[in-house]
Short mmCIF file of C-alpha atoms in Angstrom, two decimals:
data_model
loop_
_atom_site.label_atom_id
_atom_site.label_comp_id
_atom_site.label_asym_id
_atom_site.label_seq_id
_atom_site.Cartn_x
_atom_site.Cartn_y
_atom_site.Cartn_z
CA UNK A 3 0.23 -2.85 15.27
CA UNK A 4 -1.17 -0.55 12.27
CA UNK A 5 1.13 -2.60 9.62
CA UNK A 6 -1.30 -5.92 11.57
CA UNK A 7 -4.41 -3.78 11.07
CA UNK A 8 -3.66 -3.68 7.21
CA UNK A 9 -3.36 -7.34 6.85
CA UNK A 10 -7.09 -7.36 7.73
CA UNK A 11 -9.74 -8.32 4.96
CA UNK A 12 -11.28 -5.23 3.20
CA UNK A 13 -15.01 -5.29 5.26
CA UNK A 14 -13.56 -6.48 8.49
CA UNK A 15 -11.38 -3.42 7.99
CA UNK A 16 -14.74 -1.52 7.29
CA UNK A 17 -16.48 -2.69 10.35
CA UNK A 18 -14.10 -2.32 12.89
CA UNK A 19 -13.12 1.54 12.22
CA UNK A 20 -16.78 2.14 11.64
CA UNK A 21 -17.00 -0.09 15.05
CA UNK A 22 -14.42 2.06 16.91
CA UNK A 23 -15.25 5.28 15.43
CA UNK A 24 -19.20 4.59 16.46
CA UNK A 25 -17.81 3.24 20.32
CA UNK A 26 -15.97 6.55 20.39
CA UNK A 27 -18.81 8.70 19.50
CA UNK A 28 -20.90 6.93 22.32
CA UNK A 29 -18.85 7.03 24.95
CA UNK A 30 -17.58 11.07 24.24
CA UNK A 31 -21.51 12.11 23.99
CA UNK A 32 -21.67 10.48 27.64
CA UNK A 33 -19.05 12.01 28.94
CA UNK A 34 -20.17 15.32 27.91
CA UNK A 35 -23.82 14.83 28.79
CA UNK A 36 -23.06 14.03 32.02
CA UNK A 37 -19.89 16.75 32.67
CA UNK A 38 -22.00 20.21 30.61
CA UNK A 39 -25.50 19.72 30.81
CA UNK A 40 -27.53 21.12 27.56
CA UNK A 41 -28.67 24.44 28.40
CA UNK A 42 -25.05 25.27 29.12
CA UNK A 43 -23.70 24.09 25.84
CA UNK A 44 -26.22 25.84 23.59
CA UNK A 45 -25.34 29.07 24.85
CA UNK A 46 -22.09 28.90 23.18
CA UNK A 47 -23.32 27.44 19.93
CA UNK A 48 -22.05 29.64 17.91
CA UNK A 49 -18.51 29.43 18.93
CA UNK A 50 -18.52 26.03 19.10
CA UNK A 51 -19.98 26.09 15.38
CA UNK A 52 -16.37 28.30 14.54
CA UNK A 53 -13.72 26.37 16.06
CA UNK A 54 -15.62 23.01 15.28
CA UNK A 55 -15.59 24.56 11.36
CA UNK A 56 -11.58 25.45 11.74
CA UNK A 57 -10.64 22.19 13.04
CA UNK A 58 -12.74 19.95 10.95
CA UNK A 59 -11.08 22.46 7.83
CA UNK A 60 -7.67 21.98 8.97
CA UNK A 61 -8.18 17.81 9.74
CA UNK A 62 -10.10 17.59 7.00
CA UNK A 63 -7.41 18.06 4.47
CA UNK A 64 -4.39 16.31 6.82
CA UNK A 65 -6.98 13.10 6.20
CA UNK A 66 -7.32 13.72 2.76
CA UNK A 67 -3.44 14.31 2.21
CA UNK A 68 -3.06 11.05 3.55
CA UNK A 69 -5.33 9.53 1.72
CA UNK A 70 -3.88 10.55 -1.11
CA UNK A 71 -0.32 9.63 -0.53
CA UNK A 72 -1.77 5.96 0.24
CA UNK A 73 -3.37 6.00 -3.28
CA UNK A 74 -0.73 6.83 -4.92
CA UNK A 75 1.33 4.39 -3.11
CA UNK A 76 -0.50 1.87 -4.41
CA UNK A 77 -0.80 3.01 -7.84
CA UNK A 78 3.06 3.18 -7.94
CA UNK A 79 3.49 -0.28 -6.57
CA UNK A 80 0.92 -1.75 -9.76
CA UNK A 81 3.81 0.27 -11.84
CA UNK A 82 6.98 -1.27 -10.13
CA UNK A 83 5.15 -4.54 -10.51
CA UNK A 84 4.61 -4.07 -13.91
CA UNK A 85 8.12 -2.76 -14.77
CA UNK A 86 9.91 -5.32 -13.02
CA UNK A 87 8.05 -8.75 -14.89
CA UNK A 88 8.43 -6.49 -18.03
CA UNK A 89 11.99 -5.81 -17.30
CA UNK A 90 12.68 -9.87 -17.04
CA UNK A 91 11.20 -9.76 -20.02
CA UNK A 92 13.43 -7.72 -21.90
CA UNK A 93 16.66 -9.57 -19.88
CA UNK A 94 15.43 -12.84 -22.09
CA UNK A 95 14.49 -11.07 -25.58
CA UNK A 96 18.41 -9.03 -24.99
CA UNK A 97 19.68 -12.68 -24.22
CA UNK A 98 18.11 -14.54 -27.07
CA UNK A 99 19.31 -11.65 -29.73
CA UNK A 100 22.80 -12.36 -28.54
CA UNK A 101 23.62 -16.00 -28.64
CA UNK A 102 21.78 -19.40 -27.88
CA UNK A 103 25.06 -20.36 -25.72
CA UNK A 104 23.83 -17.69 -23.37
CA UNK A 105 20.10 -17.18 -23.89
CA UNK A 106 19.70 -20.80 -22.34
CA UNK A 107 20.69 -20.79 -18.88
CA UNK A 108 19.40 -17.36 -18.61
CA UNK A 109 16.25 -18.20 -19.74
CA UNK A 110 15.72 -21.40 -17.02
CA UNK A 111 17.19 -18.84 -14.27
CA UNK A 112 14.53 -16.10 -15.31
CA UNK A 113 11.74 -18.48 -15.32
CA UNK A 114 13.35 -19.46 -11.48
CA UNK A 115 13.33 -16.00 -10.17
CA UNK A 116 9.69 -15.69 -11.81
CA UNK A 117 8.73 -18.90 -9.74
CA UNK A 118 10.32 -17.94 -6.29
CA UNK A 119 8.55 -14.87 -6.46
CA UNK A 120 5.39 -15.93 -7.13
CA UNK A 121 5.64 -18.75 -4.93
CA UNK A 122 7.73 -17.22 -2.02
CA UNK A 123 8.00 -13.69 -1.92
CA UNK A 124 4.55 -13.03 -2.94
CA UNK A 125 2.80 -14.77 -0.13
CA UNK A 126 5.38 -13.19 2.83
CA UNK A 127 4.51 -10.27 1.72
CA UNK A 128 0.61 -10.67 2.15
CA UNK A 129 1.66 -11.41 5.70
CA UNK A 130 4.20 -8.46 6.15
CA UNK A 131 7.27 -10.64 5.97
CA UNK A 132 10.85 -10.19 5.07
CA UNK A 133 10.60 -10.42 0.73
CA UNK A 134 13.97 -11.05 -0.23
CA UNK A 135 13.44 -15.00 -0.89
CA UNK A 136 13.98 -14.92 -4.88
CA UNK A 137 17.72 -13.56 -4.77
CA UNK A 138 19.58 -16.36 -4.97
CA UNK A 139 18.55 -17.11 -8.89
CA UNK A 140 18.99 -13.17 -9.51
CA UNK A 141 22.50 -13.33 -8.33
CA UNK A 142 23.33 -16.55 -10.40
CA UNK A 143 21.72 -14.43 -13.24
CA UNK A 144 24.09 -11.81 -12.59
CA UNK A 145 27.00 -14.14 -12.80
CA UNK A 146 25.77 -16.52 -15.78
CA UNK A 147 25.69 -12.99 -17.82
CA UNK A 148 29.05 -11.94 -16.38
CA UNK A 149 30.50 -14.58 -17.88
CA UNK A 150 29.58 -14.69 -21.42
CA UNK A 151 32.08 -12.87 -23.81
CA UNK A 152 30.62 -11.04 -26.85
CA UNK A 153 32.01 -11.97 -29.64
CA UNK A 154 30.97 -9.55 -32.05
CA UNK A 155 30.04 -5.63 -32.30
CA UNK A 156 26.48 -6.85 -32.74
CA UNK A 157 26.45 -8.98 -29.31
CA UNK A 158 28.54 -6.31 -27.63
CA UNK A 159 25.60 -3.96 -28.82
CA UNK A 160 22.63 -6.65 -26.86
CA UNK A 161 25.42 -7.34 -24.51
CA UNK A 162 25.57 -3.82 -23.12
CA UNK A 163 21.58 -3.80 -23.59
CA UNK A 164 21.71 -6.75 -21.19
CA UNK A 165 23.77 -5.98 -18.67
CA UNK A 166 22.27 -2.42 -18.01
CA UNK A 167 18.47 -4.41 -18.06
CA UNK A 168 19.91 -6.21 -15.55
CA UNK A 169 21.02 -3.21 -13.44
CA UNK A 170 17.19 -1.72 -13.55
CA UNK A 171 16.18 -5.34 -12.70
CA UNK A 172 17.56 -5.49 -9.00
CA UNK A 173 16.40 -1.36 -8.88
CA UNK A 174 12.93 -2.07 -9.60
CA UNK A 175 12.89 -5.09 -7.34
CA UNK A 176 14.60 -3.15 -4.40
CA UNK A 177 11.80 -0.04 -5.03
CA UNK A 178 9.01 -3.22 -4.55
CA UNK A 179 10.80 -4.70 -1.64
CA UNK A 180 10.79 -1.10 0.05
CA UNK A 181 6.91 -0.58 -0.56
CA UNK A 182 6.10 -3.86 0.81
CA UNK A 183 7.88 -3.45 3.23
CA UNK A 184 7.44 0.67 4.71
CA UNK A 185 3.59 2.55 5.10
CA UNK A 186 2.73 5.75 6.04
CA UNK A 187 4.21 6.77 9.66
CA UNK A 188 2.93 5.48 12.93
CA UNK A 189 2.96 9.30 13.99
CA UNK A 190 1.31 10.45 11.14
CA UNK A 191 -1.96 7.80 11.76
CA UNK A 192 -2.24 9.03 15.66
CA UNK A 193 -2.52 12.87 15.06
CA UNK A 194 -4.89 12.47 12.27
CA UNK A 195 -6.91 10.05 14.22
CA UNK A 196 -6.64 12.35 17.27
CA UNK A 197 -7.70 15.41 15.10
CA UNK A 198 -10.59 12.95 14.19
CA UNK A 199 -11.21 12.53 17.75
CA UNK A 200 -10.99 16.10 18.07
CA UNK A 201 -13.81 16.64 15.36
CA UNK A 202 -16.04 14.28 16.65
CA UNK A 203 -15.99 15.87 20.29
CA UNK A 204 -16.36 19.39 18.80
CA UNK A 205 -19.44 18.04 17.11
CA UNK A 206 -20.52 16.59 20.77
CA UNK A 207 -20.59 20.01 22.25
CA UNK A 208 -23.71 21.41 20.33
CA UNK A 209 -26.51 21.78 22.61
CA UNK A 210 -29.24 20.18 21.17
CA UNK A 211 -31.35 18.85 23.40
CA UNK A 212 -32.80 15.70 21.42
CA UNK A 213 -30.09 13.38 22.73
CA UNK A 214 -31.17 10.74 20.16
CA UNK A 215 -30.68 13.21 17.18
CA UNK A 216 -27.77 14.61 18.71
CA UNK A 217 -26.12 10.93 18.87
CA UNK A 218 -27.48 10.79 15.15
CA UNK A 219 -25.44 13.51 13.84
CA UNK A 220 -22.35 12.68 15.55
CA UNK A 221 -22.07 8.78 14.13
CA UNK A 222 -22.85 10.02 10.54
CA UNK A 223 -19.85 12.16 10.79
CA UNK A 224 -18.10 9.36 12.74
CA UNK A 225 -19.09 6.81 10.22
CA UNK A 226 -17.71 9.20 7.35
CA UNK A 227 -14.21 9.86 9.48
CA UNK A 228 -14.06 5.57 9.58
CA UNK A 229 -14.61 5.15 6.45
CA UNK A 230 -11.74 7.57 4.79
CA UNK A 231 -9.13 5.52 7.70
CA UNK A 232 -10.63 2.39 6.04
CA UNK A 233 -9.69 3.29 2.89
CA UNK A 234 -6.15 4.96 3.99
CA UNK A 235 -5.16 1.58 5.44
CA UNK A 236 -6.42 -0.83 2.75
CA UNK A 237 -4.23 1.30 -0.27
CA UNK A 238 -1.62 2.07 2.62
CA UNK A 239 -0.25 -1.66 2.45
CA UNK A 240 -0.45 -2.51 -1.53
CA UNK A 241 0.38 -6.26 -0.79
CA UNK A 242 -1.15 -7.16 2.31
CA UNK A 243 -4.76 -7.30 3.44
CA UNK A 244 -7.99 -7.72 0.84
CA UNK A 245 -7.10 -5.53 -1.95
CA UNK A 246 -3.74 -6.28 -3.46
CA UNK A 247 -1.59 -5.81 -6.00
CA UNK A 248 -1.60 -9.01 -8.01
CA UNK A 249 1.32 -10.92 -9.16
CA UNK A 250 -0.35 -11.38 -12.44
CA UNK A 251 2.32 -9.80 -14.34
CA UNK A 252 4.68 -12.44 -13.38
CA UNK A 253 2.90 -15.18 -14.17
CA UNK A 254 2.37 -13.82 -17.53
CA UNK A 255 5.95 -13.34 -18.30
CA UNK A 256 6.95 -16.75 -16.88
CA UNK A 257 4.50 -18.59 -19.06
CA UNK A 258 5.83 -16.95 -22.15
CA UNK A 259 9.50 -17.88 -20.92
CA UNK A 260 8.78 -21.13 -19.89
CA UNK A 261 7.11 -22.33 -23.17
CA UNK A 262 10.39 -20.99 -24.63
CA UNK A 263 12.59 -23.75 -22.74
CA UNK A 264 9.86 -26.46 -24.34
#
């Protein structure tokens, strides 16, 4: 369900936690209006003005971790992106410094994987799918290069180069596959929006007696919980939903090896 939420474009991802968050606020200030009547609450405004300061503290920064960690998530899957496309790279400069005989077919089966991810893996991953769709022209890669024989300590010098690219190749590309494909804990996104909740309800117990300006209060700080949880799940999913990362890198690198085979 929450990896479905992310796939949703950036303002209808705005608009419906500001939408829920706003619902919930509505229907917890009529609860409470109608189960503690006013005077009663503002007796105890004070205390409720401590705990509601403790909890939003403590919530606060469990929102705030996670937004971090879904930041960062996506800033590390622009740098897998990046490494990987500059990683083929490098397999098809190593091959070329070797020997024609082998820089050939590896360029054509480069320029393959490039294509089958851009064209494949890229879009089942903006729809939370499976991502694995380029391996079969990595593993004929693998074997094309396993069966050249360096000839001399100069192509057993790119040779080794090559091979150990290679290795970091299918690394990266597993690291990518495992971001697309994992987000932050179901668990973790129901007890922060609970302690949001929790916040929210706290804020609910104030006795004020304009109602209207009560209601006020509680949606800006509902509004402001929404809009953090909008921006956890947009970064939380780096390759599904509005903001992405882009495959740009790829197509860069394929255009340079493709004019290459010309």
């Amino acid at each position: 369900m929450l990896k479905t939420v992310g796939m949703l474009s950036t303002p209808f991802l705005i608009a419906g936690h500001v939408g829920f968050f706003i619902l919930a606020t509505w229907l917890l200030m009529a609860l409470i209006h109608r189960v503690m009547p006013v005077k009663l609450r503002r007796e105890y405004n004070d205390v409720i003005g401590f705990l509601s300061a403790v909890v939003a503290v403590f919530y606060g920064l469990l929102i705030a971790s996670v937004l971090v960690i879904a930041i960062n998530r996506f800033d590390h899957a622009q740098q897998v992106t990046e490494t990987e496309s500059n990683l083929v790279a490098d397999i098809v400069r190593n091959a070329e410094a070797i020997s024609p005989e082998i820089e050939r077919p590896v360029r054509k089966l480069v320029a393959q994987y490039l294509t089958d991810v851009i064209a494949m893996e890229w879009p089942a991953q903006a729809k939370g799918q499976e991502s694995v769709l380029a391996t079969a022209p990595l593993i004929d890669l693998a074997v094309s290069i396993s069966r050249y024989a360096p000839q001399t300590q100069r192509e057993v010098a790119y040779y080794q180069q090559l091979t150990g690219t290679l290795t970091r190749l299918y690394d990266t590309r597993k690291e990518r596959i495992f971001i697309a494909d994992e987000g932050i804990a179901d668990v973790v996104w129901i007890v922060s929006l609970a302690g949001s909740l929790l916040t929210i309800c706290f804020a609910m117990f104030f006795g004020i007696e304009n109602r209207r300006l009560h209601f006020m209060l509680a949606a800006f700080l509902a509004v402001s919980l929404a809009l953090v949880f909008a921006l956890v799940a947009i970064f939380d999913r780096p390759f599904q939903g509005g903001l992405t990362v882009s495959d740009e890198p790829y197509r860069l690198v394929r255009e340079q090896i493709v004019q290459g085979l010309k």
